[in-house]
Structures are given as structure tokens and as C-alpha cells.
Short mmCIF file of N, CA and C and ligand atoms in Angstrom, two decimals:
data_model
loop_
_atom_site.label_atom_id
_atom_site.label_comp_id
_atom_site.label_asym_id
_atom_site.label_seq_id
_atom_site.Cartn_x
_atom_site.Cartn_y
_atom_site.Cartn_z
N MET A 1 -46.27 219.12 55.80
CA MET A 1 -45.67 217.80 55.56
C MET A 1 -44.32 217.96 54.88
N ASN A 2 -43.32 217.25 55.38
CA ASN A 2 -41.98 217.34 54.80
C ASN A 2 -41.81 216.26 53.71
N MET A 3 -42.24 216.62 52.51
CA MET A 3 -42.18 215.66 51.41
C MET A 3 -40.74 215.27 51.09
N ARG A 4 -39.86 216.25 51.16
CA ARG A 4 -38.46 215.98 50.82
C ARG A 4 -37.89 214.89 51.73
N GLN A 5 -38.19 215.00 53.04
CA GLN A 5 -37.67 214.03 54.00
C GLN A 5 -38.30 212.65 53.77
N ILE A 6 -39.62 212.62 53.56
CA ILE A 6 -40.30 211.34 53.34
C ILE A 6 -39.71 210.67 52.09
N ALA A 7 -39.55 211.44 51.03
CA ALA A 7 -38.97 210.89 49.79
C ALA A 7 -37.57 210.34 50.06
N LYS A 8 -36.82 211.07 50.83
CA LYS A 8 -35.44 210.66 51.17
C LYS A 8 -35.44 209.31 51.89
N ASP A 9 -36.42 209.12 52.77
CA ASP A 9 -36.54 207.84 53.48
C ASP A 9 -36.71 206.68 52.52
N TYR A 10 -37.21 206.96 51.34
CA TYR A 10 -37.42 205.92 50.33
C TYR A 10 -36.39 206.03 49.21
N ASN A 11 -35.31 206.73 49.49
CA ASN A 11 -34.23 206.94 48.51
C ASN A 11 -34.73 207.59 47.22
N LEU A 12 -35.62 208.53 47.38
CA LEU A 12 -36.18 209.23 46.22
C LEU A 12 -35.91 210.72 46.32
N ARG A 13 -35.84 211.36 45.17
CA ARG A 13 -35.76 212.82 45.13
C ARG A 13 -37.13 213.32 44.71
N VAL A 14 -37.45 214.50 45.15
CA VAL A 14 -38.74 215.06 44.76
C VAL A 14 -38.54 216.42 44.10
N THR A 15 -39.18 216.58 42.96
CA THR A 15 -39.13 217.86 42.23
C THR A 15 -40.52 218.46 42.22
N HIS A 16 -40.62 219.67 42.71
CA HIS A 16 -41.90 220.40 42.64
C HIS A 16 -41.86 221.31 41.42
N THR A 17 -42.81 221.12 40.54
CA THR A 17 -42.86 222.00 39.37
C THR A 17 -43.55 223.31 39.76
N THR A 18 -42.98 224.39 39.31
CA THR A 18 -43.60 225.71 39.51
C THR A 18 -43.64 226.41 38.16
N LYS A 19 -44.33 227.54 38.11
CA LYS A 19 -44.37 228.30 36.86
C LYS A 19 -42.97 228.73 36.44
N LYS A 20 -42.12 228.92 37.46
CA LYS A 20 -40.75 229.39 37.21
C LYS A 20 -39.85 228.30 36.63
N ASN A 21 -39.98 227.07 37.16
CA ASN A 21 -39.01 226.03 36.74
C ASN A 21 -39.58 225.04 35.72
N ILE A 22 -40.80 225.27 35.27
CA ILE A 22 -41.47 224.27 34.41
C ILE A 22 -40.66 223.92 33.16
N ASP A 23 -40.01 224.91 32.55
CA ASP A 23 -39.23 224.63 31.34
C ASP A 23 -38.04 223.71 31.64
N GLN A 24 -37.40 223.93 32.77
CA GLN A 24 -36.28 223.07 33.18
C GLN A 24 -36.77 221.65 33.47
N VAL A 25 -37.93 221.55 34.17
CA VAL A 25 -38.48 220.23 34.52
C VAL A 25 -38.81 219.44 33.25
N VAL A 26 -39.45 220.12 32.29
CA VAL A 26 -39.82 219.50 31.02
C VAL A 26 -38.58 218.95 30.32
N LYS A 27 -37.53 219.75 30.31
CA LYS A 27 -36.29 219.38 29.62
C LYS A 27 -35.58 218.23 30.34
N LYS A 28 -35.44 218.38 31.64
CA LYS A 28 -34.69 217.40 32.43
C LYS A 28 -35.33 216.01 32.39
N PHE A 29 -36.67 215.97 32.50
CA PHE A 29 -37.34 214.67 32.61
C PHE A 29 -38.03 214.25 31.31
N GLU A 30 -37.79 215.01 30.27
CA GLU A 30 -38.37 214.72 28.95
C GLU A 30 -39.88 214.54 29.02
N LEU A 31 -40.52 215.49 29.65
CA LEU A 31 -41.98 215.46 29.76
C LEU A 31 -42.57 216.52 28.85
N LYS A 32 -43.89 216.51 28.77
CA LYS A 32 -44.58 217.55 28.03
C LYS A 32 -45.20 218.52 29.03
N LYS A 33 -45.25 219.76 28.64
CA LYS A 33 -45.76 220.79 29.55
C LYS A 33 -47.16 220.44 30.07
N TRP A 34 -48.01 219.98 29.17
CA TRP A 34 -49.40 219.70 29.57
C TRP A 34 -49.51 218.47 30.47
N ASP A 35 -48.43 217.64 30.49
CA ASP A 35 -48.41 216.49 31.40
C ASP A 35 -48.31 216.94 32.85
N LEU A 36 -47.85 218.14 33.04
CA LEU A 36 -47.51 218.60 34.40
C LEU A 36 -48.65 219.37 35.07
N LYS A 37 -49.82 219.29 34.48
CA LYS A 37 -50.99 219.95 35.10
C LYS A 37 -51.74 218.90 35.92
N ASN A 38 -51.78 219.10 37.23
CA ASN A 38 -52.46 218.16 38.14
C ASN A 38 -52.05 216.72 37.89
N ASN A 39 -50.76 216.52 37.73
CA ASN A 39 -50.25 215.20 37.39
C ASN A 39 -48.87 215.01 38.01
N ALA A 40 -48.54 213.75 38.28
CA ALA A 40 -47.23 213.45 38.87
C ALA A 40 -46.62 212.24 38.20
N PHE A 41 -45.31 212.12 38.35
CA PHE A 41 -44.58 211.02 37.71
C PHE A 41 -43.54 210.45 38.66
N ILE A 42 -43.24 209.16 38.45
CA ILE A 42 -42.07 208.58 39.09
C ILE A 42 -41.15 208.18 37.95
N ILE A 43 -39.91 208.64 38.02
CA ILE A 43 -38.99 208.40 36.92
C ILE A 43 -37.82 207.54 37.39
N SER A 44 -37.66 206.40 36.73
CA SER A 44 -36.58 205.44 37.02
C SER A 44 -36.50 205.05 38.50
N ASP A 45 -37.63 205.04 39.20
CA ASP A 45 -37.63 204.73 40.64
C ASP A 45 -36.66 205.62 41.42
N GLU A 46 -36.41 206.81 40.91
CA GLU A 46 -35.46 207.72 41.57
C GLU A 46 -36.05 209.10 41.84
N ASP A 47 -36.80 209.60 40.87
CA ASP A 47 -37.31 210.97 40.96
C ASP A 47 -38.83 211.01 40.95
N ILE A 48 -39.37 211.69 41.93
CA ILE A 48 -40.81 211.98 41.89
C ILE A 48 -40.94 213.38 41.33
N VAL A 49 -41.68 213.50 40.25
CA VAL A 49 -41.91 214.82 39.68
C VAL A 49 -43.36 215.18 39.92
N LEU A 50 -43.57 216.21 40.71
CA LEU A 50 -44.92 216.67 41.00
C LEU A 50 -45.21 217.87 40.12
N GLY A 51 -46.27 217.76 39.33
CA GLY A 51 -46.64 218.86 38.45
C GLY A 51 -47.25 220.01 39.23
N ILE A 52 -47.83 220.93 38.50
CA ILE A 52 -48.50 222.08 39.14
C ILE A 52 -49.94 221.66 39.46
N TYR A 53 -50.25 221.63 40.72
CA TYR A 53 -51.56 221.18 41.18
C TYR A 53 -52.44 222.35 41.62
N ASP A 54 -53.74 222.21 41.34
CA ASP A 54 -54.69 223.20 41.83
C ASP A 54 -54.90 223.03 43.34
N SER A 55 -54.73 221.80 43.81
CA SER A 55 -54.99 221.51 45.22
C SER A 55 -53.77 220.85 45.86
N THR A 56 -53.34 221.39 46.99
CA THR A 56 -52.19 220.82 47.72
C THR A 56 -52.52 219.41 48.21
N ALA A 57 -53.75 219.21 48.66
CA ALA A 57 -54.16 217.89 49.15
C ALA A 57 -54.03 216.83 48.05
N HIS A 58 -54.41 217.20 46.84
CA HIS A 58 -54.30 216.26 45.72
C HIS A 58 -52.84 215.99 45.38
N LYS A 59 -52.05 217.04 45.50
CA LYS A 59 -50.61 216.90 45.23
C LYS A 59 -49.99 215.93 46.23
N GLU A 60 -50.39 216.05 47.48
CA GLU A 60 -49.86 215.15 48.51
C GLU A 60 -50.31 213.70 48.27
N ALA A 61 -51.56 213.54 47.86
CA ALA A 61 -52.06 212.19 47.57
C ALA A 61 -51.26 211.58 46.42
N ALA A 62 -51.01 212.37 45.39
CA ALA A 62 -50.24 211.90 44.23
C ALA A 62 -48.81 211.55 44.64
N PHE A 63 -48.26 212.35 45.55
CA PHE A 63 -46.91 212.10 46.06
C PHE A 63 -46.83 210.70 46.67
N PHE A 64 -47.78 210.34 47.52
CA PHE A 64 -47.78 209.01 48.13
C PHE A 64 -48.02 207.92 47.10
N HIS A 65 -48.87 208.21 46.14
CA HIS A 65 -49.14 207.24 45.07
C HIS A 65 -47.85 206.93 44.30
N GLU A 66 -47.10 207.97 43.99
CA GLU A 66 -45.85 207.75 43.22
C GLU A 66 -44.83 206.97 44.04
N ILE A 67 -44.75 207.23 45.34
CA ILE A 67 -43.87 206.39 46.18
C ILE A 67 -44.39 204.95 46.14
N GLY A 68 -45.71 204.83 46.20
CA GLY A 68 -46.36 203.51 46.14
C GLY A 68 -45.88 202.69 44.95
N HIS A 69 -45.70 203.37 43.81
CA HIS A 69 -45.22 202.67 42.61
C HIS A 69 -43.87 202.00 42.84
N THR A 70 -43.02 202.65 43.63
CA THR A 70 -41.68 202.08 43.85
C THR A 70 -41.73 200.88 44.79
N MET A 71 -42.86 200.70 45.49
CA MET A 71 -43.00 199.57 46.43
C MET A 71 -43.48 198.30 45.72
N ILE A 72 -43.88 198.44 44.46
CA ILE A 72 -44.42 197.28 43.74
C ILE A 72 -43.28 196.43 43.20
N SER A 73 -43.31 195.16 43.57
CA SER A 73 -42.22 194.26 43.18
C SER A 73 -42.46 193.68 41.79
N GLU A 74 -41.38 193.18 41.21
CA GLU A 74 -41.50 192.51 39.91
C GLU A 74 -42.40 191.28 40.03
N GLN A 75 -42.33 190.64 41.20
CA GLN A 75 -43.18 189.46 41.43
C GLN A 75 -44.65 189.83 41.32
N PHE A 76 -45.00 190.98 41.92
CA PHE A 76 -46.39 191.42 41.86
C PHE A 76 -46.79 191.68 40.41
N GLU A 77 -45.91 192.35 39.66
CA GLU A 77 -46.21 192.66 38.26
C GLU A 77 -46.42 191.39 37.45
N LYS A 78 -45.60 190.38 37.74
CA LYS A 78 -45.75 189.09 37.07
C LYS A 78 -47.08 188.45 37.45
N LEU A 79 -47.36 188.51 38.74
CA LEU A 79 -48.58 187.91 39.28
C LEU A 79 -49.82 188.45 38.59
N VAL A 80 -49.82 189.75 38.31
CA VAL A 80 -51.00 190.37 37.69
C VAL A 80 -50.83 190.50 36.17
N ASN A 81 -49.80 189.80 35.63
CA ASN A 81 -49.58 189.82 34.18
C ASN A 81 -49.38 191.24 33.64
N ASN A 82 -48.71 192.07 34.42
CA ASN A 82 -48.47 193.47 34.04
C ASN A 82 -49.74 194.26 33.75
N ASP A 83 -50.82 193.85 34.37
CA ASP A 83 -52.09 194.56 34.19
C ASP A 83 -51.96 195.98 34.77
N GLN A 84 -52.01 196.99 33.90
CA GLN A 84 -51.77 198.38 34.31
C GLN A 84 -52.75 198.83 35.39
N MET A 85 -54.00 198.40 35.23
CA MET A 85 -55.02 198.84 36.17
C MET A 85 -54.73 198.31 37.58
N LEU A 86 -54.38 197.03 37.65
CA LEU A 86 -54.09 196.44 38.97
C LEU A 86 -52.83 197.04 39.57
N ILE A 87 -51.88 197.37 38.73
CA ILE A 87 -50.64 198.01 39.21
C ILE A 87 -50.96 199.39 39.78
N GLU A 88 -51.83 200.14 39.07
CA GLU A 88 -52.23 201.46 39.57
C GLU A 88 -52.99 201.35 40.90
N PHE A 89 -53.90 200.38 40.99
CA PHE A 89 -54.64 200.17 42.24
C PHE A 89 -53.65 199.90 43.37
N GLN A 90 -52.70 199.01 43.09
CA GLN A 90 -51.73 198.62 44.11
C GLN A 90 -50.89 199.83 44.55
N ALA A 91 -50.53 200.67 43.59
CA ALA A 91 -49.74 201.86 43.92
C ALA A 91 -50.52 202.78 44.87
N TRP A 92 -51.84 202.87 44.68
CA TRP A 92 -52.66 203.67 45.62
C TRP A 92 -52.68 203.02 46.99
N ILE A 93 -52.81 201.71 47.02
CA ILE A 93 -52.85 201.00 48.31
C ILE A 93 -51.52 201.20 49.05
N GLU A 94 -50.42 200.98 48.34
CA GLU A 94 -49.10 201.15 48.96
C GLU A 94 -48.91 202.60 49.42
N GLY A 95 -49.36 203.53 48.59
CA GLY A 95 -49.25 204.95 48.92
C GLY A 95 -50.04 205.30 50.19
N LEU A 96 -51.23 204.73 50.32
CA LEU A 96 -52.04 204.99 51.51
C LEU A 96 -51.39 204.41 52.76
N LYS A 97 -50.72 203.27 52.59
CA LYS A 97 -50.02 202.66 53.73
C LYS A 97 -48.89 203.59 54.21
N ILE A 98 -48.20 204.18 53.24
CA ILE A 98 -47.10 205.09 53.58
C ILE A 98 -47.66 206.35 54.26
N ALA A 99 -48.75 206.87 53.70
CA ALA A 99 -49.39 208.05 54.30
C ALA A 99 -49.77 207.76 55.75
N LYS A 100 -50.25 206.56 56.00
CA LYS A 100 -50.65 206.18 57.35
C LYS A 100 -49.42 206.11 58.26
N LYS A 101 -48.37 205.54 57.72
CA LYS A 101 -47.11 205.42 58.47
C LYS A 101 -46.62 206.80 58.94
N TYR A 102 -46.81 207.80 58.08
CA TYR A 102 -46.38 209.16 58.43
C TYR A 102 -47.51 209.96 59.07
N LYS A 103 -48.55 209.25 59.46
CA LYS A 103 -49.69 209.85 60.16
C LYS A 103 -50.28 211.03 59.40
N GLN A 104 -50.41 210.86 58.09
CA GLN A 104 -51.02 211.89 57.26
C GLN A 104 -52.52 211.64 57.16
N ASP A 105 -53.28 212.63 57.51
CA ASP A 105 -54.73 212.49 57.40
C ASP A 105 -55.15 212.67 55.95
N ILE A 106 -56.07 211.82 55.53
CA ILE A 106 -56.63 211.96 54.19
C ILE A 106 -57.96 212.71 54.36
N SER A 107 -58.01 213.90 53.84
CA SER A 107 -59.24 214.69 53.98
C SER A 107 -60.34 214.09 53.10
N PRO A 108 -61.61 214.36 53.43
CA PRO A 108 -62.70 213.82 52.59
C PRO A 108 -62.54 214.19 51.11
N LYS A 109 -62.05 215.40 50.85
CA LYS A 109 -61.85 215.85 49.47
C LYS A 109 -60.79 215.02 48.76
N THR A 110 -59.71 214.76 49.48
CA THR A 110 -58.62 213.97 48.92
C THR A 110 -59.06 212.53 48.69
N PHE A 111 -59.82 212.02 49.65
CA PHE A 111 -60.36 210.66 49.53
C PHE A 111 -61.19 210.54 48.25
N LYS A 112 -62.00 211.55 48.00
CA LYS A 112 -62.85 211.59 46.81
C LYS A 112 -61.97 211.61 45.54
N TYR A 113 -60.92 212.40 45.61
CA TYR A 113 -59.97 212.52 44.48
C TYR A 113 -59.32 211.17 44.18
N ILE A 114 -58.94 210.44 45.24
CA ILE A 114 -58.31 209.13 45.06
C ILE A 114 -59.29 208.16 44.39
N LEU A 115 -60.52 208.16 44.88
CA LEU A 115 -61.53 207.28 44.29
C LEU A 115 -61.76 207.62 42.82
N LYS A 116 -61.75 208.93 42.52
CA LYS A 116 -61.95 209.38 41.14
C LYS A 116 -60.79 208.90 40.25
N SER A 117 -59.59 208.99 40.80
CA SER A 117 -58.41 208.54 40.06
C SER A 117 -58.51 207.05 39.77
N ILE A 118 -58.87 206.29 40.79
CA ILE A 118 -58.98 204.84 40.64
C ILE A 118 -60.04 204.51 39.59
N ASN A 119 -61.15 205.22 39.66
CA ASN A 119 -62.23 205.00 38.69
C ASN A 119 -61.81 205.34 37.27
N SER A 120 -60.90 206.31 37.13
CA SER A 120 -60.49 206.70 35.78
C SER A 120 -59.70 205.57 35.11
N TYR A 121 -58.92 204.80 35.89
CA TYR A 121 -58.22 203.64 35.31
C TYR A 121 -59.25 202.60 34.89
N TYR A 122 -60.23 202.43 35.75
CA TYR A 122 -61.26 201.44 35.50
C TYR A 122 -61.98 201.77 34.18
N ARG A 123 -62.30 203.06 34.03
CA ARG A 123 -62.99 203.49 32.80
C ARG A 123 -62.13 203.26 31.57
N SER A 124 -60.84 203.62 31.64
CA SER A 124 -60.02 203.47 30.44
C SER A 124 -59.77 202.00 30.12
N SER A 125 -59.66 201.16 31.17
CA SER A 125 -59.48 199.73 30.93
C SER A 125 -60.72 199.13 30.29
N LEU A 126 -61.86 199.56 30.80
CA LEU A 126 -63.13 199.07 30.27
C LEU A 126 -63.27 199.47 28.80
N CYS A 127 -62.83 200.68 28.51
CA CYS A 127 -62.89 201.20 27.15
C CYS A 127 -62.00 200.35 26.22
N ALA A 128 -60.78 200.04 26.69
CA ALA A 128 -59.86 199.21 25.90
C ALA A 128 -60.43 197.82 25.70
N TYR A 129 -61.06 197.31 26.75
CA TYR A 129 -61.65 195.97 26.69
C TYR A 129 -62.79 195.92 25.67
N ASN A 130 -63.64 196.95 25.70
CA ASN A 130 -64.75 197.01 24.76
C ASN A 130 -64.26 197.12 23.32
N LYS A 131 -63.18 197.88 23.13
CA LYS A 131 -62.61 198.02 21.79
C LYS A 131 -62.14 196.67 21.28
N ARG A 132 -61.46 195.93 22.17
CA ARG A 132 -60.97 194.59 21.80
C ARG A 132 -62.13 193.68 21.44
N LYS A 133 -63.18 193.77 22.25
CA LYS A 133 -64.35 192.92 22.05
C LYS A 133 -64.98 193.21 20.68
N THR A 134 -65.12 194.50 20.36
CA THR A 134 -65.70 194.91 19.08
C THR A 134 -64.84 194.39 17.93
N LYS A 135 -63.53 194.52 18.10
CA LYS A 135 -62.59 194.07 17.07
C LYS A 135 -62.74 192.56 16.85
N ASN A 136 -62.78 191.83 17.96
CA ASN A 136 -62.93 190.37 17.86
C ASN A 136 -64.24 189.99 17.20
N ALA A 137 -65.29 190.71 17.54
CA ALA A 137 -66.60 190.43 16.95
C ALA A 137 -66.56 190.66 15.44
N LYS A 138 -65.85 191.72 15.05
CA LYS A 138 -65.74 192.04 13.62
C LYS A 138 -64.98 190.94 12.89
N THR A 139 -63.87 190.48 13.50
CA THR A 139 -63.06 189.42 12.90
C THR A 139 -63.92 188.17 12.73
N LYS A 140 -64.70 187.89 13.74
CA LYS A 140 -65.55 186.71 13.72
C LYS A 140 -66.54 186.78 12.54
N THR A 141 -67.15 187.94 12.39
CA THR A 141 -68.12 188.15 11.31
C THR A 141 -67.46 187.90 9.97
N LYS A 142 -66.23 188.41 9.87
CA LYS A 142 -65.48 188.27 8.62
C LYS A 142 -65.28 186.79 8.28
N ILE A 143 -64.87 186.04 9.31
CA ILE A 143 -64.63 184.61 9.11
C ILE A 143 -65.92 183.91 8.68
N GLU A 144 -67.00 184.28 9.34
CA GLU A 144 -68.29 183.66 9.04
C GLU A 144 -68.70 183.95 7.59
N ASN A 145 -68.41 185.17 7.14
CA ASN A 145 -68.75 185.55 5.76
C ASN A 145 -67.97 184.74 4.73
N ASN A 146 -66.76 184.35 5.14
CA ASN A 146 -65.94 183.57 4.22
C ASN A 146 -66.44 182.14 4.03
N ASP A 147 -67.22 181.69 5.00
CA ASP A 147 -67.67 180.29 4.93
C ASP A 147 -68.61 180.03 3.77
ZN1 ZN B 1 -49.76 205.61 39.01
#
């Protein structure tokens, strides 16, 4: 797959992190070294930074996901009240549409990886929600005690 050409079609540059260039990538994009393990970034809607991946298929899926982020409009963000989870879901959907456009097959392993990624947002959102709920419950108790 010609990632460089696909990125170019979307006016994006793509940086592949390797063991050799990792220090330069960290410096240029102000990232942390550990961020670049099986992880990717879109920076200023201009640069896709692909970290060091254990699996090429996962790297490709992340590549489409990051392009997907650039397809999300401000209107959509407003519509979902900047809900991070919904924005991430949408980026996967947009990314899959682009993969389809370029006739990229999603292997069963990659499909599983995508579902796992989506679930990880769900888990962290649920965790944040539960924390808020606990906090609110505590505040409520406090008020009741004051009565
Ligand atoms: Zn994302």
C-alpha cells in the first residue's frame, strides 16, 4: 500500500517512526518516546505520525483512522458536543470509508484490533462517567449532612 500517495491525496504528510529516526520524530512533533509504541497521531491536520508498530496491519488501520480525523467537520464536533468518544468512533468510520475507497482489505486480525480500539474509548469514557457519578453522589451526601 502506498501510504505516502494516499496521504498526499488528502494533503497530508506521513512520517514513519523507526528505531533510527525516533529521536528526531520525538523532537520535531513534541511527542514522548513511549507515545510512539503501537500508536499514531495526526498533528495540526497536516502530519500523520505513525509510531513503531508490532503489526503492519495495525499500522495501516491506524493510518486510515488518523486520516479519518481530518474528515471530521467542526459541525460534527458541535453536534456531538465535542464528545471525545463519538469523535473517535467517527474517525474510525471515516477511516474505513477511505480504506474502502482505496480497496484496502481489512484482515480479520485488523478488524479485531479496530473493535478493541473502539472498546478502549468506551471503557475510558465509562470510567470517567463513573468517577463523575461517584463525585456527585459524595457531594449530595455532604449536602444532606448539612441539613
Ligand atoms: Zn483517534
